[in-house]
Tab-separated table of C-alpha atoms in Angstrom:
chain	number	residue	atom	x	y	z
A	1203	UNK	CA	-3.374	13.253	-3.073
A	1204	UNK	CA	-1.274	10.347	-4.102
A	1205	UNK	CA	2.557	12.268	-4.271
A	1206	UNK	CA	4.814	10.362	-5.636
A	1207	UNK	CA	3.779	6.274	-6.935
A	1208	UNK	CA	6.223	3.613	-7.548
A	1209	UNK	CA	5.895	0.335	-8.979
A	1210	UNK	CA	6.545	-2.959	-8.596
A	1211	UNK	CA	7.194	-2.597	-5.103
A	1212	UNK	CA	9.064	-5.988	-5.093
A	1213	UNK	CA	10.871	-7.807	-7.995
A	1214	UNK	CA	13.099	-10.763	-8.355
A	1215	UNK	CA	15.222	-11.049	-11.317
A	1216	UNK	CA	17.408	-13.452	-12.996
A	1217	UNK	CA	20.244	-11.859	-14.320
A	1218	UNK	CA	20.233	-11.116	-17.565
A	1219	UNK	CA	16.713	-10.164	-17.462
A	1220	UNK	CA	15.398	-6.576	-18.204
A	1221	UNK	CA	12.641	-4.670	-16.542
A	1222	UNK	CA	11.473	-1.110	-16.148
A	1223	UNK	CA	10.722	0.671	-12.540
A	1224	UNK	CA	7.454	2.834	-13.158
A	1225	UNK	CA	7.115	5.997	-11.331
A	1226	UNK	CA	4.194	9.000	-10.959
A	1227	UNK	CA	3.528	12.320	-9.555
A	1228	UNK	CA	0.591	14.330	-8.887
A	1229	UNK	CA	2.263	17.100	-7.537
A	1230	UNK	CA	2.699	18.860	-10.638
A	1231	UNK	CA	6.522	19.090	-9.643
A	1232	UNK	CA	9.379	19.956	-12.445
A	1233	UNK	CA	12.423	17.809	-11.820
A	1234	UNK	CA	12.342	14.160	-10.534
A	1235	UNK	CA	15.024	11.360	-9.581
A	1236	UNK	CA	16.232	7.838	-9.461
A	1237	UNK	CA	17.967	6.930	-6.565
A	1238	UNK	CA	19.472	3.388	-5.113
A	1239	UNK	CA	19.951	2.608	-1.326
A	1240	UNK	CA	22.333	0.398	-0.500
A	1241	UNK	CA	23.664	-0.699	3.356
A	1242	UNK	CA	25.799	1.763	4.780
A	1243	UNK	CA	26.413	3.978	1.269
A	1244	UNK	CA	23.423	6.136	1.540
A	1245	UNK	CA	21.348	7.503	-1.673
A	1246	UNK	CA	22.926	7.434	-4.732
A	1247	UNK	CA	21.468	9.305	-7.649
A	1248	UNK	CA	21.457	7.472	-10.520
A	1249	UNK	CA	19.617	9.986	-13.209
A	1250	UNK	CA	17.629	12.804	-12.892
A	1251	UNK	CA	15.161	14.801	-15.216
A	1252	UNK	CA	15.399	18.482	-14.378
A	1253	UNK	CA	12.037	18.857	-16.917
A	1254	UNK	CA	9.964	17.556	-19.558
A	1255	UNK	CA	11.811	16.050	-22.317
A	1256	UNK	CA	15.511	16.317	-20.609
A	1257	UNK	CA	17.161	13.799	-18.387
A	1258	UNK	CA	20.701	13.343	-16.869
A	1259	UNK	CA	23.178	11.284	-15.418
A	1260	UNK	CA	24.111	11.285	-12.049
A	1261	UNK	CA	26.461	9.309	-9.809
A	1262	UNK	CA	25.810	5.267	-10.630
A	1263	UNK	CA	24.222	5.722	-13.998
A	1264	UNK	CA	25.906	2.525	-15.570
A	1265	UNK	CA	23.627	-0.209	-16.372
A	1266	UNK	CA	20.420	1.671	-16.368
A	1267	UNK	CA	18.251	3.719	-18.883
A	1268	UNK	CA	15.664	6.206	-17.985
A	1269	UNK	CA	12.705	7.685	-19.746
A	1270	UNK	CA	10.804	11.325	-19.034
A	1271	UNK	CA	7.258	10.083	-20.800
A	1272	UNK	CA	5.381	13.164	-19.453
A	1273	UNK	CA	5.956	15.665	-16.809
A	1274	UNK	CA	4.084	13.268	-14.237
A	1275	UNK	CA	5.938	9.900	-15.297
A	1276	UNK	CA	9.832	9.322	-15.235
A	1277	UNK	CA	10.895	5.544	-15.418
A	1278	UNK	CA	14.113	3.788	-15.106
A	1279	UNK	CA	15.046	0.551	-16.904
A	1280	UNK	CA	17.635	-1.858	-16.485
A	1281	UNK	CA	18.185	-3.725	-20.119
A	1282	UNK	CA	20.822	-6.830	-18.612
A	1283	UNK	CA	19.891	-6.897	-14.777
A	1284	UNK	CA	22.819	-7.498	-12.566
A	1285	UNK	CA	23.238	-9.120	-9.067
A	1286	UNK	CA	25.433	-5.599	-8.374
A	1287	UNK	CA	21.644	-3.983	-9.435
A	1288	UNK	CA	20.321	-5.737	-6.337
A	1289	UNK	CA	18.862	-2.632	-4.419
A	1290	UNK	CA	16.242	-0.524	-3.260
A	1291	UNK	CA	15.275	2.164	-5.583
A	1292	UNK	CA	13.577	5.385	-5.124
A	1293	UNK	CA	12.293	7.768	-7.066
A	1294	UNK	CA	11.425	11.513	-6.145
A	1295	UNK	CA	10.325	14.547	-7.261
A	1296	UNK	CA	10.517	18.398	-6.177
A	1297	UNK	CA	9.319	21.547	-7.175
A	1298	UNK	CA	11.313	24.154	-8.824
A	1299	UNK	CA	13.480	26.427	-6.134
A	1300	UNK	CA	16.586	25.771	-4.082
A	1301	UNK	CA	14.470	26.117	-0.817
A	1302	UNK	CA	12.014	22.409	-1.879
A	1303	UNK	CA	13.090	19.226	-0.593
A	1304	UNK	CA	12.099	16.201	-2.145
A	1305	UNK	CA	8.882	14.064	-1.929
A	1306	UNK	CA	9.621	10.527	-2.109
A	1307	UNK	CA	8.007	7.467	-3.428
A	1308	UNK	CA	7.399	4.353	-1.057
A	1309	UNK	CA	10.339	2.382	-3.231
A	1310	UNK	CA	11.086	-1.031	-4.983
A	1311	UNK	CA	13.051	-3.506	-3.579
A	1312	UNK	CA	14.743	-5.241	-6.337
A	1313	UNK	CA	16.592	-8.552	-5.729
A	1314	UNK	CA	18.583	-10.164	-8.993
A	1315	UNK	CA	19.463	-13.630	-8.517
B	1249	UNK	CA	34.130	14.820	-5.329
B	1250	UNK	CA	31.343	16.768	-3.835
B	1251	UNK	CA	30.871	14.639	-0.016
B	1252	UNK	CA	28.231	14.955	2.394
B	1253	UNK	CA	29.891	13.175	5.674
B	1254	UNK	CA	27.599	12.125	8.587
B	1255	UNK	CA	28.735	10.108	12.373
B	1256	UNK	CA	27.747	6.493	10.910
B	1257	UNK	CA	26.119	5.766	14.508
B	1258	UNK	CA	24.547	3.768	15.434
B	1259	UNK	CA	23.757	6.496	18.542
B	1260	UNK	CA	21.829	5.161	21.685
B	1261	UNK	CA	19.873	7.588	23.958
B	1262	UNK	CA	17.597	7.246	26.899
B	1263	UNK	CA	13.837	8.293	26.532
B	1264	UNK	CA	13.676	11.943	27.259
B	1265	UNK	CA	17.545	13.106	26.413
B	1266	UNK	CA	18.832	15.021	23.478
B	1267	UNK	CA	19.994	13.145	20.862
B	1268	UNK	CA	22.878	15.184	18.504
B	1269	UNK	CA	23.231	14.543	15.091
B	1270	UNK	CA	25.731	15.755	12.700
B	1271	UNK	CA	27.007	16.330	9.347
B	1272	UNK	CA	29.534	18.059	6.813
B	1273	UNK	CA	29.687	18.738	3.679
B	1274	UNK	CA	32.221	20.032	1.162
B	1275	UNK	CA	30.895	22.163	-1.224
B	1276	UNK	CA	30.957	25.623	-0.159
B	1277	UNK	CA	28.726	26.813	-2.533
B	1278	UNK	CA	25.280	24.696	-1.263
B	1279	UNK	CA	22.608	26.784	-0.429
B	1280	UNK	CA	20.566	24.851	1.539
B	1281	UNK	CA	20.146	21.442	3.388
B	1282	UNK	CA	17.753	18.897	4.605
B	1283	UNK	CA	17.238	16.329	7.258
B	1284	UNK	CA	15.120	13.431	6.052
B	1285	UNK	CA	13.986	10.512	8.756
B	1286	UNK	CA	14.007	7.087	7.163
B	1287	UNK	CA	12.151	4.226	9.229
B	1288	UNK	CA	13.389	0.294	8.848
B	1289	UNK	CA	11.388	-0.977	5.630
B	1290	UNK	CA	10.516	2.797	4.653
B	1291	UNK	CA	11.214	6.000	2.337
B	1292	UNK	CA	12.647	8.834	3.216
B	1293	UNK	CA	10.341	11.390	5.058
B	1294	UNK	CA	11.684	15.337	4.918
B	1295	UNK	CA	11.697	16.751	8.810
B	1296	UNK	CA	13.625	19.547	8.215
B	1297	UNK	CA	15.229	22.430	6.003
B	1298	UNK	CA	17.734	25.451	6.887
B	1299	UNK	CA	19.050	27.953	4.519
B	1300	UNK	CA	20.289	30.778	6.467
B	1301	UNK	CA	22.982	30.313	9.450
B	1302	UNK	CA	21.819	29.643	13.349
B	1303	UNK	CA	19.365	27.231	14.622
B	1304	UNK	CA	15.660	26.499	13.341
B	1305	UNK	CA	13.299	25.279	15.249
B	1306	UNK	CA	9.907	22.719	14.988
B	1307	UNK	CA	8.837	21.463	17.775
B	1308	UNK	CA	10.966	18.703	19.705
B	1309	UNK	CA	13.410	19.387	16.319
B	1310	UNK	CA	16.477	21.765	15.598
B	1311	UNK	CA	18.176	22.166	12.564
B	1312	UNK	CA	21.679	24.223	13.395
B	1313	UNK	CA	23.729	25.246	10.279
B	1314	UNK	CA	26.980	26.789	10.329
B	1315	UNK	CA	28.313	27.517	6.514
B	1316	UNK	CA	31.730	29.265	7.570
B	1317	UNK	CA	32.620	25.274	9.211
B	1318	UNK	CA	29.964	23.861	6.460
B	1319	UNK	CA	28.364	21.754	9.100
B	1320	UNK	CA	24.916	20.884	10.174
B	1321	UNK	CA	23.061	19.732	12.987
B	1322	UNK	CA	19.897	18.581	13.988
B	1323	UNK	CA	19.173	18.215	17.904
B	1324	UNK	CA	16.001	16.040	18.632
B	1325	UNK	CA	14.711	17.314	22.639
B	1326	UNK	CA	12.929	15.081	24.692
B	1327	UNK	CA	13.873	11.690	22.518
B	1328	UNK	CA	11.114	9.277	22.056
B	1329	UNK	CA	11.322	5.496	21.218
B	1330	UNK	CA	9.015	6.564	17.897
B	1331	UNK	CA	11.965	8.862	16.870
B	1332	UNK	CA	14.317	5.475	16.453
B	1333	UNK	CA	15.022	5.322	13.009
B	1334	UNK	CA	18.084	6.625	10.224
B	1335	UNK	CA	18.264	10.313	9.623
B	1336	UNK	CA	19.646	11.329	6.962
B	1337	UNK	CA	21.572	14.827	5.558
B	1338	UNK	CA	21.285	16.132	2.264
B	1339	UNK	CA	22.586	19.384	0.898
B	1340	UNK	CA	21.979	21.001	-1.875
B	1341	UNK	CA	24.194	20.849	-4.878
B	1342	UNK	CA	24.668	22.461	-8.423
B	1343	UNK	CA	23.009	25.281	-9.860
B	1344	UNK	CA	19.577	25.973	-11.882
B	1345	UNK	CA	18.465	22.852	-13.026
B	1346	UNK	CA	21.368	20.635	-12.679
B	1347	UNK	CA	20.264	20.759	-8.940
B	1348	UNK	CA	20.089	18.362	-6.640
B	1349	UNK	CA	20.551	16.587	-3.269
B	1350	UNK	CA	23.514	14.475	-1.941
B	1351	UNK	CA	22.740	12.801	0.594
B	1352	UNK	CA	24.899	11.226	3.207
B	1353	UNK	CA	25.561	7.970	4.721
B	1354	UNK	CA	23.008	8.182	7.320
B	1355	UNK	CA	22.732	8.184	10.833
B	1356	UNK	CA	21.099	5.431	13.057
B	1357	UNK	CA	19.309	6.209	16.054
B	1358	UNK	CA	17.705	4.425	19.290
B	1359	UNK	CA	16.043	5.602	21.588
B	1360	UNK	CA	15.961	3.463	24.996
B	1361	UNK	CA	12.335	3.327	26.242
């Protein structure tokens, strides 16, 4: 039981660039999440898909596209990559209920040079 | 602005003492809340979740919630060098399937061997 699988788990890119953060769950869970982790601000959502076919912005959305594909993959892309962009970005995924936490994927670490 | 406020730390304890953690949050309406334990290099791993006021109990861990002052604890007994890392709070925010967690800044513990 794999839970939640991100990829690349490291990237460097120029900015300017674009590239697209892959993520997968085998847990069958609804609603899944983009988050970035910076030093000393915490999580940050960035979108969320609350089901199949619907997605949503959250808190730092700017600069990033996402994609529901399926209810197992949810990717993010970033079109013009940023040095701001330079991060570490999780993705998650829960199941449906107030009472679920989230499951977490290991993360990429994305630098932008 | 919906805020989930934690002591930034960084909190030192000797092996074997009771390390306190805290947090606030200020949306009265969350339901429920989550403690997550984050390693140096690593994702997020969910330790635990209280819904209901009082304290809950797993093991060495303690979860305390109190939603008339909207705080939450977690109490770690016995502190081990293993249980130095960042723990992090996240509450529960918005309603159906516009939910998710916010998490806060983090705090970061050692334990003294």
């Amino acid at each position: 039981n794999a839970g939640v699988t991100q990829t690349p788990k490291f990237q460097v890119l120029k900015t300017g660039q674009s590239m697209t953060l892959q993520c997968a769950q085998d847990m069958n869970h609804n609603s899944m999440y983009w988050y970035r982790q910076d030093p000393g601000m915490g999580l940050r959502l960035i979108y969320y898909s609350a089901s199949e076919g619907t997605t949503d912005k959250g808190e730092v959305p700017n600069g990033y596209n996402v994609s529901r594909l399926n209810k197992r993959e949810f990717s993010l892309r970033l079109e013009s990559a940023a040095p701001s962009q330079t991060s570490v970005y999780f993705c998650a995924s829960r199941a449906t209920g107030p009472s679920y936490g989230y499951t977490f994927g290991s993360g990429t670490r994305l630098t932008v040079v | 602005q919906k805020e989930v406020e934690q002591n930034s730390g960084p909190l030192s304890v000797p092996e074997g003492a009771i390390a306190s953690l805290n947090c606030t949050y200020s949306d009265r309406g969350s339901q429920s809340f989550f403690w997550y334990r984050q390693y140096s290099g690593k994702s997020p791993e969910l330790i635990m979740s209280i819904y209901s006021n009082g304290d809950k109990e797993d093991g060495r861990f303690t979860a305390q919630l109190n939603k008339a002052s909207q705080y939450v604890s977690l109490l770690i007994r016995d502190s081990q060098p293993s249980d130095s890392a960042t723990y992090l709070c996240a509450v529960n925010q918005g309603i159906g399937s516009a939910r998710q967690l916010t998490f806060g800044s983090g705090t970061q513990l050692t334990v003294l061997p």
